[in-house]
XYZ file of C-alpha atoms in Angstrom:
473
model
C -33.334 -3.860 -31.143
C -35.340 -3.293 -27.987
C -35.610 -5.870 -25.169
C -38.546 -7.660 -26.803
C -36.760 -7.898 -30.146
C -33.726 -9.419 -28.458
C -35.863 -11.970 -26.585
C -37.791 -12.704 -29.776
C -34.573 -13.575 -31.599
C -33.640 -16.366 -29.178
C -37.238 -17.570 -28.842
C -37.463 -17.790 -32.633
C -34.226 -19.776 -32.893
C -35.261 -22.212 -30.149
C -38.527 -22.562 -32.130
C -40.574 -25.338 -30.574
C -42.439 -25.687 -33.883
C -39.121 -26.450 -35.556
C -37.133 -28.613 -33.141
C -40.066 -30.501 -31.591
C -41.735 -31.205 -34.921
C -38.703 -32.116 -37.034
C -37.429 -34.604 -34.439
C -40.875 -35.868 -33.442
C -40.415 -39.117 -35.372
C -36.979 -39.616 -33.838
C -38.573 -39.260 -30.401
C -41.240 -41.846 -31.200
C -38.498 -44.385 -31.984
C -36.058 -43.529 -29.153
C -38.139 -44.025 -26.042
C -41.541 -42.954 -27.266
C -44.041 -40.685 -25.464
C -42.692 -41.226 -21.944
C -39.158 -40.144 -22.878
C -40.416 -37.318 -25.075
C -42.461 -35.667 -22.304
C -40.424 -36.409 -19.181
C -37.213 -35.898 -21.125
C -38.501 -32.501 -22.232
C -39.288 -31.535 -18.634
C -35.869 -32.637 -17.339
C -33.758 -31.309 -20.211
C -35.620 -27.995 -20.078
C -34.695 -27.611 -16.420
C -31.036 -28.353 -17.146
C -30.953 -25.949 -20.086
C -32.536 -23.269 -17.928
C -29.553 -23.659 -15.585
C -27.155 -23.349 -18.530
C -29.011 -20.309 -19.830
C -29.083 -18.565 -16.455
C -25.354 -19.118 -15.915
C -24.616 -17.905 -19.434
C -26.883 -14.874 -18.984
C -24.830 -13.810 -15.966
C -21.638 -13.798 -18.039
C -23.436 -12.099 -20.937
C -24.449 -9.252 -18.630
C -20.780 -8.645 -17.881
C -19.639 -8.877 -21.528
C -22.452 -7.796 -23.931
C -20.426 -8.048 -27.150
C -21.470 -9.587 -30.492
C -18.566 -12.067 -30.321
C -20.481 -13.432 -27.319
C -19.199 -16.830 -26.123
C -15.665 -16.682 -27.485
C -15.240 -13.061 -26.377
C -16.299 -14.061 -22.844
C -13.872 -17.003 -22.879
C -11.032 -14.772 -24.082
C -11.653 -12.221 -21.372
C -11.900 -14.840 -18.625
C -9.346 -17.428 -19.748
C -7.092 -15.912 -22.399
C -6.936 -16.030 -26.208
C -6.468 -19.794 -26.562
C -9.697 -20.478 -24.634
C -11.479 -17.891 -26.743
C -10.175 -19.355 -29.988
C -11.386 -22.879 -29.175
C -14.740 -21.596 -27.909
C -15.230 -19.627 -31.101
C -14.725 -22.682 -33.270
C -17.156 -24.719 -31.143
C -19.704 -21.908 -31.370
C -19.249 -21.564 -35.119
C -19.674 -25.310 -35.679
C -22.837 -25.324 -33.572
C -24.409 -22.307 -35.260
C -23.707 -23.558 -38.773
C -24.861 -27.049 -37.811
C -28.030 -25.495 -36.410
C -28.612 -23.660 -39.687
C -28.191 -26.942 -41.565
C -30.477 -28.879 -39.211
C -33.207 -26.237 -39.046
C -33.362 -25.561 -42.780
C -33.183 -29.252 -43.671
C -36.039 -29.921 -41.255
C -38.046 -27.202 -43.029
C -37.271 -28.858 -46.350
C -38.635 -32.171 -45.028
C -41.895 -30.501 -43.995
C -42.219 -28.664 -47.303
C -41.686 -32.014 -49.041
C -44.493 -33.526 -46.940
C -46.799 -30.623 -47.835
C -46.006 -31.037 -51.544
C -46.754 -34.740 -51.182
C -50.210 -34.002 -49.766
C -50.947 -31.184 -52.190
C -49.682 -32.581 -55.485
C -48.474 -36.115 -54.753
C -44.784 -35.201 -55.076
C -42.559 -37.971 -53.714
C -40.043 -36.419 -51.256
C -36.783 -38.013 -52.479
C -33.402 -37.029 -50.958
C -32.530 -35.117 -54.146
C -35.750 -33.082 -54.061
C -35.341 -32.407 -50.352
C -31.819 -31.102 -50.904
C -33.083 -28.847 -53.713
C -35.771 -27.410 -51.436
C -33.126 -26.986 -48.744
C -30.948 -24.942 -51.098
C -33.868 -22.702 -52.086
C -34.629 -22.042 -48.411
C -31.040 -20.963 -47.791
C -31.155 -18.542 -50.722
C -34.443 -17.033 -49.487
C -33.060 -16.516 -45.981
C -29.880 -14.940 -47.314
C -31.956 -12.418 -49.278
C -34.020 -11.527 -46.198
C -30.931 -11.067 -44.004
C -29.232 -8.768 -46.495
C -31.921 -6.124 -45.882
C -30.496 -5.365 -42.425
C -31.154 -5.962 -38.741
C -34.385 -3.911 -38.622
C -36.173 -6.369 -40.898
C -34.716 -9.279 -38.919
C -36.036 -7.725 -35.693
C -39.511 -7.172 -37.156
C -39.699 -10.757 -38.431
C -38.577 -12.095 -35.047
C -41.248 -10.094 -33.231
C -43.888 -11.521 -35.575
C -42.361 -14.957 -35.034
C -43.079 -14.939 -31.291
C -46.815 -14.461 -31.820
C -46.848 -16.865 -34.762
C -45.319 -19.600 -32.599
C -47.666 -19.016 -29.664
C -50.722 -18.749 -31.909
C -49.621 -21.756 -33.951
C -49.264 -23.954 -30.872
C -52.696 -22.834 -29.638
C -54.308 -23.674 -33.004
C -52.562 -27.062 -33.330
C -53.243 -28.217 -29.770
C -56.793 -26.841 -29.834
C -57.641 -28.613 -33.096
C -56.118 -31.902 -31.940
C -57.998 -31.689 -28.631
C -61.430 -30.895 -30.093
C -61.765 -32.506 -33.537
C -60.621 -36.178 -33.220
C -63.251 -38.626 -31.992
C -60.680 -40.609 -30.009
C -57.516 -39.835 -28.063
C -54.749 -41.804 -26.415
C -54.961 -42.370 -22.661
C -52.903 -40.447 -20.120
C -51.136 -43.703 -19.309
C -49.970 -43.973 -22.916
C -48.870 -40.341 -23.231
C -46.977 -40.217 -19.947
C -45.871 -43.828 -19.629
C -45.506 -45.568 -23.018
C -41.938 -46.616 -23.880
C -41.021 -47.530 -27.459
C -37.745 -48.686 -29.003
C -37.192 -48.808 -32.767
C -33.427 -48.188 -32.702
C -32.122 -51.755 -32.798
C -30.417 -51.298 -29.414
C -31.619 -53.561 -26.578
C -30.646 -51.425 -23.571
C -33.681 -49.277 -22.612
C -31.563 -46.827 -20.606
C -29.326 -46.143 -23.595
C -32.350 -45.718 -25.855
C -34.007 -43.346 -23.391
C -30.869 -41.229 -23.180
C -30.721 -41.041 -26.979
C -34.292 -39.737 -26.897
C -33.133 -36.659 -24.988
C -31.749 -35.353 -28.280
C -35.209 -34.069 -29.244
C -35.314 -31.647 -26.327
C -31.610 -30.788 -26.246
C -31.596 -29.921 -29.942
C -34.696 -27.748 -29.618
C -33.194 -25.877 -26.646
C -30.271 -24.418 -28.566
C -29.427 -21.135 -30.207
C -30.423 -18.907 -27.297
C -26.936 -17.385 -27.353
C -28.348 -15.309 -30.225
C -29.411 -12.731 -27.634
C -25.739 -12.293 -26.785
C -24.589 -12.239 -30.430
C -26.959 -9.348 -31.197
C -26.138 -7.469 -27.994
C -24.217 -4.729 -29.814
C -27.406 -4.065 -31.766
C -29.643 -4.122 -28.651
C -30.572 -1.271 -26.323
C -29.513 -1.683 -22.662
C -27.858 -4.985 -23.621
C -26.366 -5.757 -20.190
C -29.873 -6.465 -18.934
C -31.878 -6.987 -22.132
C -29.615 -9.682 -23.608
C -29.371 -11.581 -20.302
C -33.128 -11.523 -19.801
C -33.658 -12.483 -23.448
C -31.706 -15.712 -22.909
C -33.558 -16.807 -19.761
C -37.055 -15.755 -20.836
C -36.776 -17.430 -24.234
C -35.788 -20.753 -22.614
C -38.503 -20.626 -19.961
C -41.349 -19.769 -22.342
C -40.195 -22.438 -24.818
C -40.042 -24.976 -21.976
C -43.661 -24.406 -20.943
C -45.231 -24.062 -24.397
C -43.179 -26.933 -25.860
C -44.469 -29.349 -23.213
C -48.055 -28.403 -24.115
C -47.334 -28.918 -27.819
C -45.767 -32.354 -27.361
C -48.581 -33.521 -25.088
C -51.214 -32.342 -27.567
C -49.530 -34.189 -30.424
C -49.091 -37.415 -28.453
C -52.708 -37.532 -27.245
C -53.867 -37.241 -30.873
C -51.891 -40.212 -32.279
C -54.333 -42.623 -33.936
C -51.919 -45.250 -35.327
C -48.447 -45.407 -33.733
C -46.811 -47.687 -36.311
C -48.452 -45.834 -39.178
C -47.243 -42.518 -37.813
C -43.638 -43.719 -37.715
C -43.792 -45.303 -41.179
C -45.726 -42.494 -42.869
C -45.343 -42.090 -46.632
C -44.982 -38.319 -46.163
C -41.679 -38.824 -44.330
C -42.915 -36.507 -41.560
C -44.748 -38.174 -38.595
C -46.550 -34.975 -37.442
C -48.122 -34.757 -40.903
C -49.521 -38.265 -40.461
C -50.964 -37.336 -37.054
C -52.749 -34.375 -38.654
C -54.007 -36.586 -41.499
C -55.358 -39.302 -39.214
C -56.890 -36.943 -36.667
C -58.072 -33.988 -38.760
C -58.201 -34.906 -42.448
C -56.250 -33.788 -45.515
C -57.247 -30.115 -45.701
C -56.592 -29.415 -42.034
C -53.315 -31.335 -42.239
C -52.091 -29.164 -45.091
C -53.108 -25.980 -43.259
C -51.322 -26.961 -40.039
C -48.226 -28.020 -41.953
C -48.087 -24.520 -43.431
C -48.280 -23.058 -39.918
C -45.284 -25.185 -38.909
C -43.318 -24.465 -42.099
C -43.661 -20.692 -41.679
C -42.571 -21.000 -38.037
C -39.550 -23.023 -39.128
C -38.604 -20.356 -41.663
C -38.853 -17.710 -38.948
C -36.519 -19.860 -36.853
C -33.999 -20.331 -39.654
C -34.054 -16.613 -40.477
C -33.158 -15.751 -36.880
C -30.506 -18.479 -36.898
C -28.858 -16.989 -39.955
C -28.754 -13.572 -38.282
C -26.961 -15.100 -35.302
C -24.567 -17.264 -37.361
C -23.593 -14.419 -39.697
C -22.824 -12.119 -36.742
C -20.661 -14.847 -35.276
C -18.755 -15.153 -38.565
C -18.379 -11.367 -38.719
C -17.185 -10.987 -35.126
C -14.781 -13.934 -35.331
C -13.332 -12.493 -38.536
C -13.168 -8.990 -37.073
C -10.930 -10.429 -34.384
C -8.675 -12.175 -36.907
C -9.657 -15.788 -36.182
C -10.993 -17.052 -39.528
C -9.051 -17.599 -42.759
C -9.724 -14.772 -45.240
C -10.961 -12.669 -42.329
C -10.690 -9.449 -44.325
C -13.443 -10.746 -46.619
C -15.928 -12.053 -44.027
C -15.738 -8.959 -41.810
C -16.838 -6.488 -44.497
C -20.009 -4.511 -43.776
C -22.521 -3.035 -46.197
C -22.222 0.747 -46.188
C -26.016 1.024 -46.552
C -27.420 -1.561 -44.111
C -24.309 -2.225 -41.941
C -24.994 -5.933 -42.548
C -21.987 -8.308 -42.877
C -22.891 -9.403 -46.407
C -19.998 -11.864 -47.093
C -20.578 -13.416 -43.651
C -24.232 -14.012 -44.535
C -23.261 -15.868 -47.707
C -20.683 -17.979 -45.881
C -23.306 -18.836 -43.245
C -25.559 -20.335 -45.944
C -22.840 -22.023 -48.026
C -21.367 -24.112 -45.191
C -24.754 -25.534 -44.028
C -25.422 -26.661 -47.596
C -22.132 -28.587 -47.583
C -22.950 -30.091 -44.168
C -26.245 -31.443 -45.528
C -24.792 -33.098 -48.643
C -24.395 -36.547 -46.965
C -28.216 -36.658 -46.745
C -28.133 -37.826 -50.366
C -26.835 -41.239 -49.328
C -27.278 -41.560 -45.527
C -30.622 -42.535 -43.993
C -29.639 -41.078 -40.612
C -27.976 -37.932 -41.934
C -30.559 -35.628 -40.396
C -29.929 -37.037 -36.916
C -26.194 -36.542 -37.470
C -26.722 -32.941 -38.612
C -28.756 -32.288 -35.480
C -26.027 -33.881 -33.354
C -23.435 -31.566 -34.945
C -25.458 -28.626 -33.683
C -25.700 -30.046 -30.154
C -22.095 -31.203 -29.731
C -20.796 -28.001 -31.292
C -22.777 -25.355 -29.500
C -23.289 -26.846 -26.031
C -19.549 -26.964 -25.141
C -19.328 -23.353 -26.314
C -21.977 -22.496 -23.710
C -20.125 -24.293 -20.937
C -16.610 -22.916 -21.474
C -17.312 -19.281 -20.451
C -19.434 -20.564 -17.555
C -16.559 -22.781 -16.358
C -14.054 -19.939 -16.720
C -16.351 -17.629 -14.795
C -16.473 -20.231 -11.973
C -12.685 -20.611 -12.090
C -12.219 -16.855 -11.884
C -14.108 -16.731 -8.574
C -14.039 -13.253 -7.072
C -11.969 -12.069 -10.051
C -15.151 -12.058 -12.136
C -16.929 -8.703 -11.999
C -20.635 -9.356 -12.680
C -22.895 -7.063 -14.634
C -26.277 -5.743 -13.476
C -27.983 -9.132 -14.151
C -26.524 -11.741 -11.795
C -27.383 -14.905 -9.869
C -25.878 -13.897 -6.543
C -25.300 -16.796 -4.144
C -26.841 -19.222 -6.647
C -24.157 -18.513 -9.205
C -21.797 -21.368 -8.330
C -24.327 -24.230 -7.837
C -26.191 -23.286 -11.010
C -22.920 -22.823 -12.895
C -21.510 -26.222 -11.941
C -24.831 -27.905 -12.753
C -24.624 -26.338 -16.212
C -21.027 -27.429 -16.833
C -21.668 -31.051 -15.766
C -24.802 -31.279 -17.899
C -23.044 -29.951 -20.989
C -20.211 -32.458 -20.582
C -22.729 -35.295 -20.308
C -24.791 -34.439 -23.412
C -21.693 -33.735 -25.509
C -20.495 -37.313 -24.969
C -24.002 -38.758 -25.308
C -24.690 -37.369 -28.760
C -21.393 -38.592 -30.158
C -22.717 -42.145 -29.724
C -24.409 -44.160 -32.533
C -28.211 -43.693 -32.578
C -29.176 -46.931 -34.354
C -27.996 -50.542 -34.569
C -26.466 -52.194 -36.508
C -23.879 -49.569 -37.345
C -23.420 -49.352 -41.114
C -22.130 -46.792 -43.594
C -25.670 -45.461 -44.011
C -26.481 -45.317 -40.271
C -23.117 -44.080 -38.993
C -23.209 -40.941 -36.826
C -20.642 -38.692 -38.483
C -21.145 -35.857 -35.973
C -18.017 -36.842 -33.957
C -16.021 -36.815 -37.202
C -17.203 -33.271 -37.894
C -16.360 -32.261 -34.337
C -12.845 -33.736 -34.439
C -12.239 -32.232 -37.882
C -13.147 -28.750 -36.673
C -11.008 -29.142 -33.550
C -8.070 -30.311 -35.672
C -8.593 -27.374 -38.043
C -8.749 -24.968 -35.111
C -5.521 -26.419 -33.646
C -3.686 -26.155 -36.967
C -4.898 -22.615 -37.581
C -3.968 -21.581 -34.042
C -0.431 -22.882 -34.421
C 0.088 -21.508 -37.931
C -1.668 -18.137 -37.796
C -4.047 -17.746 -34.838
C -1.310 -16.823 -32.369
C -0.378 -13.913 -34.598
C -3.713 -12.745 -35.995
C -6.316 -13.438 -33.284
C -6.827 -10.393 -31.107
C -9.817 -9.472 -28.934
C -10.667 -5.741 -28.829
C -10.971 -4.839 -25.142
C -12.041 -1.239 -25.671
C -15.357 0.452 -24.991
C -18.429 -0.104 -27.128
C -17.817 3.262 -28.796
C -14.295 2.210 -29.747
C -15.570 -1.099 -31.135
C -18.237 0.753 -33.105
C -15.555 2.979 -34.607
C -13.561 -0.109 -35.603
C -16.664 -1.557 -37.256
C -17.151 1.718 -39.129
C -13.591 1.451 -40.433
C -14.454 -1.940 -41.944
C -17.292 -0.563 -44.110
């Protein structure tokens, strides 16, 4: 990959047309327009701090193991082992959340096109088909992934321009600026507005995830010490600006707030398109979003499979000898790709009986991957002058930006373990903390029983690591 391809990977995984759109209805219920827009602005600034601090460490250690490799180098193997499991949980949770969101939108499109009722069973079937399609695309090799990601950047930017332009020009009426920037709504069952507003930050925090993909693909990127670091920061910044425009355009175009939340399609953005633009335009714009979401999920699978491969290469996963195998033709980690689609399918199974399962899946992504971002940043701060920066660095801003990032990550990790709706029932329970504790318990058991003996980070040069990868073919 060149620098643009590396940037495009992270930009595609952040995917404002995926995260913003799939959680749009959640945002309307947890704070409404005011929290959605101002929360986006604030969370984007915090994530930019996290990304910049992480980019500095990435520049020093441009290895496909990425976060856990950095943690191992800076804090020792135990830190690396825990970071790797956090990162793996987040990436696989992100695959589940992104692909399930795509399935919801495809269900809404089928509802408009042929009147198909989007039941949980049908949505899960669509979800499984999406995973199979993405696996097939990823097995062709990194060149195809890079090409699709480059197309994805322009598709996202063009898609946002078309959606916002249509919603600005066509409807005969729009919401006021006071509504878009100041309306607060609460459909959660909780009475505390501060708590509800904080829950609403999940929309932005979930969207701003996955940018560590630039680091995961660093061994397949030219001039990675600079390209991967810049890819992280640029992807966050561009998503921050364009995402704000997208959310504002959607909110101004709402015709019926209650009807949008309770839409029969199951997807509030689809109802906005229907009310503002009509059926044919709604179906066309839904296709724009669906294709963008598939681009996002395809990039996410590339990142997750490389994480599985690297973690197995270093002896951390059970059956590591299987997951670290590479195709002799494409050099793609084929078994890792299949594992990275099988686990997300299992994560999404509770959607068959839980009405809030999608929110929980999204929370798994956030509470898994955000601590993995913070650990190498914290260890870099702890190392002080012992850390030798790469060519991309923050200079005197390194420590204030780094500590801002660590504090923010700690805050959102706790926040998204909390219940999103009241009353708390079996159907509305947030099982994300259960998934988190289960993975941590599994990691602890594996560390004590085998990790101490099998987990080993290769500290050699890139050429030596490449030779080791060749030996695995």
